[in-house]
Structures are given as C-alpha cells and as structure tokens.
Amino acid sequence: MPLLGELLVQQGLVNQKTIDEAIRLQIGTNRRLGKILVRMGALTEDKLVDVLAAQLGIKPTDIISSFSADMTEKLPRYMCRKYDVIPLRMKNNNILEVAMSDPSDQQAINDLEQYTGNVIEPLLARQSDIAKQIVELIPYSLKNDFFSLQSIRLIRIAVGLCLILVVVIGGFSYNYIQTAKYGTVSTSADAKIYKNHDLMLGFDKSGTINILGRGAFAKGYYSASFTDTDVLASFIASRKSDLSENQKEWLEWVINKNREQGSDK
C-alpha cells in the first residue's frame, strides 16, 4: 500500500515539493502528515478524507452513532489527541474499533494495541470531528494525562531545562540571594520561570506550565506539565501534605500573579 504522500503525488493533488516540506515540518513531532497538509492549505480536509477512504476501501465513520458509553475511559485524553483517535466499541475476539484521522498510521495502531491489549480495527473519521468529540466524549484525567506518559513528561522537562540554559548562555545573571517569599524570576523570549523553595515553575508562551522540584515532605521529585493555572492549582491542592507552608504560599503567589497578568492582556 503506498504511503499517503506518495498517493497524493500520484493523483496530482499535491506536488512532491509540498510533500517534502510537510515531512520536514513533521520531523520530531506527533503530527500526522495529512493534518499538516491541511494546515498548510495544500489540501482540504474533505479531500484528505476522500483520498484515505479510497486508499483503504472504507467509508468515513460517524463517531456519535458508533460510540459506546463504556469507551469513555478506554484511552486517556492525551493519547486520543496524540494520535487523533477515539475508541468506539468492543467487538468479539478482543477487537477494538477506533476512529482515526489516518487509519494507515501503523505506528499509531501498534502503540494503541500495546496500550490497550486489544486488536485495533481502524476506522476513518474527519480530524476536526475527532478533535471535537475528544472534548465531548473522553473525560480529563489528572492521573493518566500527567503521570502515565513518561516520554511527554521527559520532553517537557528537557524543554524547560533548555530554556534555562538559553537564559544562562545568553548572559542573563540570576540573583541567587533571593528573598524567602518571592525567589527569582527570569524571562526569555519563550518563557517566564519562577524559582524558590526547591521548586521551579515555567510558563511558556504556548500556554504550557511546567513544574519541577520537590515538596518539603515529599519522597520524590515533581515533574509535570499543565495546560492552565486552574489545573496546576488542583494539582497543588492534591499535594498540599507534601508542601511546607512557605512552598504553598509561594506557589499561590505565582499562580495569582500569572492570573493577574493574563487578565491585563
């Protein structure tokens, strides 16, 4: 079976130069090639679905009518977003039907089978429909979305460390003799980083918040990423027994400060 890029070129829908550019943009990310081409304006989503349907010999699936209520916790939300998928229903012989924006993505299928222990039967659906129904059908889970996917956590930790190195290499000097209450605040083109009481909070311009460090009474280190300050606050509340009073007061100050700055924009 030809790859999606090859098929699009063969059918004269996209030229090879555009495919090569999309592949270059895809390197090092989890984005699907078809999604990138749609975002580039080289292909409409409807045309992409038509091509995939013809390539695979299947019709697009209606997610709502096919979705079984007992599938809400079959896959965590982060995995659904990563692969542009939604689990639909179980069939006989341990077969799990999954709506996918690209059913030819064998790597995604392999990863889903490894995670679920089921045999994946991929069905085609529009990426925009999948994205909408992930929010509607798949619940958010703090446990799964922030502590199960080690690779994403490590990548985000590495990004946070790289931002710190950029600040240091760029010649910014930190004031390590800090006040007990506020600690240090450093700013780069991409992020603002707060550090105090063995904890570090990084707010990057994409909206991601990273927390690194340890609580005064915790056995291990924290390394997690959040999408907004409300989720971060919930995480801190769930770990309040790990934190000293100074740490809790400082974290509350950082969160309130960034909420105020966000409301001023």
Tab-separated table of C-alpha atoms in Angstrom:
chain	number	residue	atom	x	y	z
A	1	MET	CA	0.000	0.000	0.000
A	2	PRO	CA	1.523	3.375	-0.982
A	3	LEU	CA	2.139	5.968	1.698
A	4	LEU	CA	-0.232	8.928	1.905
A	5	GLY	CA	2.313	11.359	0.462
A	6	GLU	CA	3.051	9.064	-2.464
A	7	LEU	CA	-0.656	8.611	-3.154
A	8	LEU	CA	-1.328	12.351	-3.154
A	9	VAL	CA	1.512	12.949	-5.603
A	10	GLN	CA	0.360	10.075	-7.836
A	11	GLN	CA	-3.133	11.547	-8.014
A	12	GLY	CA	-1.773	15.021	-8.737
A	13	LEU	CA	-3.395	16.516	-5.635
A	14	VAL	CA	-0.157	17.753	-4.053
A	15	ASN	CA	3.276	18.182	-5.629
A	16	GLN	CA	6.379	16.473	-4.298
A	17	LYS	CA	7.948	19.743	-3.133
A	18	THR	CA	4.971	20.400	-0.839
A	19	ILE	CA	5.086	16.819	0.470
A	20	ASP	CA	8.795	17.191	1.245
A	21	GLU	CA	8.134	20.458	3.090
A	22	ALA	CA	5.326	18.855	5.122
A	23	ILE	CA	7.564	15.902	6.013
A	24	ARG	CA	10.285	18.327	7.134
A	25	LEU	CA	7.771	20.044	9.421
A	26	GLN	CA	6.601	16.667	10.711
A	27	ILE	CA	10.051	15.547	11.905
A	28	GLY	CA	10.320	15.485	15.675
A	29	THR	CA	6.576	15.980	16.240
A	30	ASN	CA	3.494	13.760	16.680
A	31	ARG	CA	1.536	15.496	13.917
A	32	ARG	CA	0.069	13.431	11.097
A	33	LEU	CA	1.168	14.268	7.557
A	34	GLY	CA	-2.398	14.813	6.352
A	35	LYS	CA	-3.113	17.239	9.184
A	36	ILE	CA	-0.019	19.275	8.313
A	37	LEU	CA	-1.009	19.433	4.634
A	38	VAL	CA	-4.490	20.654	5.596
A	39	ARG	CA	-2.994	23.310	7.868
A	40	MET	CA	-0.657	24.372	5.039
A	41	GLY	CA	-3.679	24.864	2.785
A	42	ALA	CA	-2.311	22.327	0.298
A	43	LEU	CA	-5.295	20.026	0.791
A	44	THR	CA	-8.825	20.352	2.145
A	45	GLU	CA	-9.931	18.068	4.952
A	46	ASP	CA	-12.767	16.707	2.801
A	47	LYS	CA	-10.318	15.807	0.018
A	48	LEU	CA	-7.984	14.158	2.507
A	49	VAL	CA	-10.837	12.015	3.826
A	50	ASP	CA	-11.837	11.085	0.255
A	51	VAL	CA	-8.281	10.033	-0.573
A	52	LEU	CA	-7.893	7.941	2.573
A	53	ALA	CA	-11.312	6.342	2.066
A	54	ALA	CA	-10.379	5.363	-1.491
A	55	GLN	CA	-6.921	4.199	-0.459
A	56	LEU	CA	-8.191	1.981	2.363
A	57	GLY	CA	-11.506	0.949	0.816
A	58	ILE	CA	-13.544	2.181	3.790
A	59	LYS	CA	-16.200	4.819	4.364
A	60	PRO	CA	-15.916	7.637	6.926
A	61	THR	CA	-17.422	6.703	10.286
A	62	ASP	CA	-19.990	8.703	12.224
A	63	ILE	CA	-18.418	8.939	15.683
A	64	ILE	CA	-21.579	9.752	17.653
A	65	SER	CA	-23.657	6.866	16.331
A	66	SER	CA	-20.769	4.388	16.697
A	67	PHE	CA	-19.541	5.408	20.149
A	68	SER	CA	-20.260	3.108	23.093
A	69	ALA	CA	-20.610	4.743	26.512
A	70	ASP	CA	-18.286	2.217	28.153
A	71	MET	CA	-15.421	3.508	25.995
A	72	THR	CA	-15.087	6.854	27.805
A	73	GLU	CA	-12.081	5.630	29.805
A	74	LYS	CA	-10.674	3.117	27.338
A	75	LEU	CA	-7.969	5.556	26.195
A	76	PRO	CA	-6.773	8.642	28.087
A	77	ARG	CA	-7.394	12.019	26.503
A	78	TYR	CA	-3.712	12.721	25.898
A	79	MET	CA	-3.401	9.558	23.793
A	80	CYS	CA	-6.539	10.369	21.797
A	81	ARG	CA	-5.089	13.798	20.998
A	82	LYS	CA	-1.629	12.462	20.250
A	83	TYR	CA	-2.876	10.023	17.610
A	84	ASP	CA	-6.121	11.791	16.545
A	85	VAL	CA	-8.254	8.815	17.599
A	86	ILE	CA	-11.374	7.919	19.584
A	87	PRO	CA	-12.193	4.377	20.814
A	88	LEU	CA	-15.670	3.451	19.586
A	89	ARG	CA	-16.698	-0.009	20.759
A	90	MET	CA	-15.506	-3.542	21.524
A	91	LYS	CA	-16.254	-6.402	19.151
A	92	ASN	CA	-15.845	-10.144	19.515
A	93	ASN	CA	-12.355	-11.688	19.658
A	94	ASN	CA	-10.858	-8.773	21.613
A	95	ILE	CA	-11.216	-6.353	18.678
A	96	LEU	CA	-11.471	-2.633	19.450
A	97	GLU	CA	-12.913	-0.311	16.827
A	98	VAL	CA	-11.101	3.026	16.802
A	99	ALA	CA	-11.936	6.119	14.739
A	100	MET	CA	-8.722	7.570	13.294
A	101	SER	CA	-7.920	10.556	11.117
A	102	ASP	CA	-5.316	8.375	9.384
A	103	PRO	CA	-6.125	4.626	9.582
A	104	SER	CA	-2.945	3.880	7.599
A	105	ASP	CA	-0.767	5.079	10.507
A	106	GLN	CA	0.665	1.720	11.547
A	107	GLN	CA	2.843	3.181	14.288
A	108	ALA	CA	-0.214	4.673	15.978
A	109	ILE	CA	-2.059	1.364	15.677
A	110	ASN	CA	0.881	-0.530	17.203
A	111	ASP	CA	1.079	1.903	20.126
A	112	LEU	CA	-2.683	1.687	20.738
A	113	GLU	CA	-2.573	-2.114	20.698
A	114	GLN	CA	0.317	-2.136	23.148
A	115	TYR	CA	-1.517	0.255	25.492
A	116	THR	CA	-4.944	-1.452	25.373
A	117	GLY	CA	-4.006	-5.096	24.847
A	118	ASN	CA	-6.697	-5.246	22.131
A	119	VAL	CA	-6.552	-5.824	18.411
A	120	ILE	CA	-7.204	-2.430	16.826
A	121	GLU	CA	-9.625	-2.153	13.901
A	122	PRO	CA	-9.023	1.335	12.466
A	123	LEU	CA	-11.973	3.280	11.047
A	124	LEU	CA	-11.785	6.564	9.174
A	125	ALA	CA	-13.136	9.847	10.572
A	126	ARG	CA	-12.531	13.540	9.952
A	127	GLN	CA	-9.774	15.006	12.128
A	128	SER	CA	-11.919	18.004	13.073
A	129	ASP	CA	-14.749	15.685	14.175
A	130	ILE	CA	-12.334	13.618	16.262
A	131	ALA	CA	-10.888	16.733	17.918
A	132	LYS	CA	-14.383	17.969	18.793
A	133	GLN	CA	-15.589	14.630	20.159
A	134	ILE	CA	-12.462	14.033	22.255
A	135	VAL	CA	-13.561	17.032	24.330
A	136	GLU	CA	-17.179	15.856	24.433
A	137	LEU	CA	-16.686	12.118	24.998
A	138	ILE	CA	-13.296	11.495	26.639
A	139	PRO	CA	-13.014	12.786	30.233
A	140	TYR	CA	-9.961	14.609	31.513
A	141	SER	CA	-7.895	12.534	33.957
A	142	LEU	CA	-5.122	14.063	36.073
A	143	LYS	CA	-3.620	10.639	36.763
A	144	ASN	CA	-3.490	9.492	33.148
A	145	ASP	CA	-2.826	12.778	31.415
A	146	PHE	CA	0.067	13.953	33.603
A	147	PHE	CA	1.693	10.897	35.162
A	148	SER	CA	1.378	8.000	32.721
A	149	LEU	CA	3.100	9.257	29.576
A	150	GLN	CA	6.769	9.268	30.554
A	151	SER	CA	8.052	10.312	27.139
A	152	ILE	CA	5.978	13.516	27.012
A	153	ARG	CA	6.992	14.390	30.548
A	154	LEU	CA	10.662	13.894	29.750
A	155	ILE	CA	10.380	16.000	26.600
A	156	ARG	CA	8.742	18.837	28.517
A	157	ILE	CA	11.339	18.610	31.279
A	158	ALA	CA	14.080	18.772	28.643
A	159	VAL	CA	12.428	21.817	27.061
A	160	GLY	CA	12.287	23.516	30.444
A	161	LEU	CA	15.955	22.771	31.084
A	162	CYS	CA	16.894	24.026	27.622
A	163	LEU	CA	15.098	27.300	28.319
A	164	ILE	CA	17.132	27.696	31.479
A	165	LEU	CA	20.354	27.002	29.563
A	166	VAL	CA	19.396	29.587	26.931
A	167	VAL	CA	18.953	32.168	29.646
A	168	VAL	CA	22.308	31.273	31.228
A	169	ILE	CA	24.250	31.102	27.934
A	170	GLY	CA	22.676	34.367	26.785
A	171	GLY	CA	24.357	36.115	29.662
A	172	PHE	CA	21.421	36.675	31.985
A	173	SER	CA	22.505	36.722	35.613
A	174	TYR	CA	20.309	35.255	38.263
A	175	ASN	CA	20.035	36.715	41.721
A	176	TYR	CA	20.551	33.577	43.793
A	177	ILE	CA	20.486	35.570	47.012
A	178	GLN	CA	16.693	35.751	46.912
A	179	THR	CA	14.039	36.745	49.313
A	180	ALA	CA	12.385	33.830	51.093
A	181	LYS	CA	8.987	34.911	49.818
A	182	TYR	CA	9.411	35.611	46.097
A	183	GLY	CA	12.563	33.819	44.918
A	184	THR	CA	13.877	34.589	41.441
A	185	VAL	CA	12.010	35.390	38.224
A	186	SER	CA	13.750	35.113	34.846
A	187	THR	CA	12.307	35.936	31.457
A	188	SER	CA	13.319	34.841	27.947
A	189	ALA	CA	11.674	35.245	24.558
A	190	ASP	CA	9.801	31.976	25.071
A	191	ALA	CA	9.087	31.634	28.774
A	192	LYS	CA	8.965	33.067	32.281
A	193	ILE	CA	10.498	30.932	35.026
A	194	TYR	CA	9.885	31.255	38.790
A	195	LYS	CA	12.222	29.508	41.234
A	196	ASN	CA	12.123	29.223	45.036
A	197	HIS	CA	11.967	26.713	47.896
A	198	ASP	CA	13.338	23.793	45.810
A	199	LEU	CA	10.586	24.331	43.220
A	200	MET	CA	10.525	25.797	39.719
A	201	LEU	CA	7.509	26.882	37.673
A	202	GLY	CA	7.919	27.658	33.971
A	203	PHE	CA	5.211	29.426	31.922
A	204	ASP	CA	5.915	29.260	28.183
A	205	LYS	CA	4.135	31.275	25.510
A	206	SER	CA	2.373	28.199	24.085
A	207	GLY	CA	0.338	28.051	27.312
A	208	THR	CA	2.131	25.097	28.888
A	209	ILE	CA	3.091	25.302	32.573
A	210	ASN	CA	5.928	23.069	33.833
A	211	ILE	CA	6.622	22.294	37.486
A	212	LEU	CA	9.933	20.790	38.583
A	213	GLY	CA	11.376	20.134	42.031
A	214	ARG	CA	10.259	18.581	45.293
A	215	GLY	CA	7.923	19.244	48.182
A	216	ALA	CA	9.445	19.692	51.623
A	217	PHE	CA	7.788	16.474	52.847
A	218	ALA	CA	7.658	14.532	49.558
A	219	LYS	CA	9.723	11.406	48.950
A	220	GLY	CA	10.356	12.111	45.274
A	221	TYR	CA	10.553	14.938	42.759
A	222	TYR	CA	7.740	16.574	40.817
A	223	SER	CA	7.988	16.810	37.049
A	224	ALA	CA	4.662	17.572	35.397
A	225	SER	CA	3.116	19.841	32.781
A	226	PHE	CA	-0.240	21.635	32.822
A	227	THR	CA	-2.421	23.488	30.336
A	228	ASP	CA	-3.610	26.280	32.638
A	229	THR	CA	-3.344	27.644	36.178
A	230	ASP	CA	-6.617	26.037	37.321
A	231	VAL	CA	-5.279	22.557	36.594
A	232	LEU	CA	-1.994	23.489	38.277
A	233	ALA	CA	-3.886	24.728	41.355
A	234	SER	CA	-5.805	21.431	41.537
A	235	PHE	CA	-2.548	19.519	41.362
A	236	ILE	CA	-1.039	21.608	44.188
A	237	ALA	CA	-4.161	21.130	46.319
A	238	SER	CA	-3.857	17.354	45.871
A	239	ARG	CA	-0.226	17.528	47.071
A	240	LYS	CA	-0.669	20.006	49.946
A	241	SER	CA	0.553	17.480	52.549
A	242	ASP	CA	3.873	17.297	50.661
A	243	LEU	CA	4.485	21.037	50.826
A	244	SER	CA	5.738	23.376	53.531
A	245	GLU	CA	3.766	26.497	54.401
A	246	ASN	CA	6.403	28.610	52.616
A	247	GLN	CA	6.071	26.491	49.480
A	248	LYS	CA	2.265	26.691	49.489
A	249	GLU	CA	2.294	30.463	49.978
A	250	TRP	CA	4.864	30.928	47.221
A	251	LEU	CA	3.001	28.703	44.752
A	252	GLU	CA	-0.245	30.585	45.464
A	253	TRP	CA	1.580	33.881	44.852
A	254	VAL	CA	2.982	32.690	41.494
A	255	ILE	CA	-0.418	31.412	40.332
A	256	ASN	CA	-2.239	34.621	41.322
A	257	LYS	CA	0.452	36.778	39.734
A	258	ASN	CA	0.131	34.989	36.389
A	259	ARG	CA	-3.667	35.099	36.531
A	260	GLU	CA	-3.479	38.869	37.059
A	261	GLN	CA	-1.021	39.260	34.195
A	262	GLY	CA	-3.285	37.190	31.975
A	263	SER	CA	-6.303	39.376	32.789
A	264	ASP	CA	-4.298	42.518	31.916
A	265	LYS	CA	-3.675	41.324	28.367
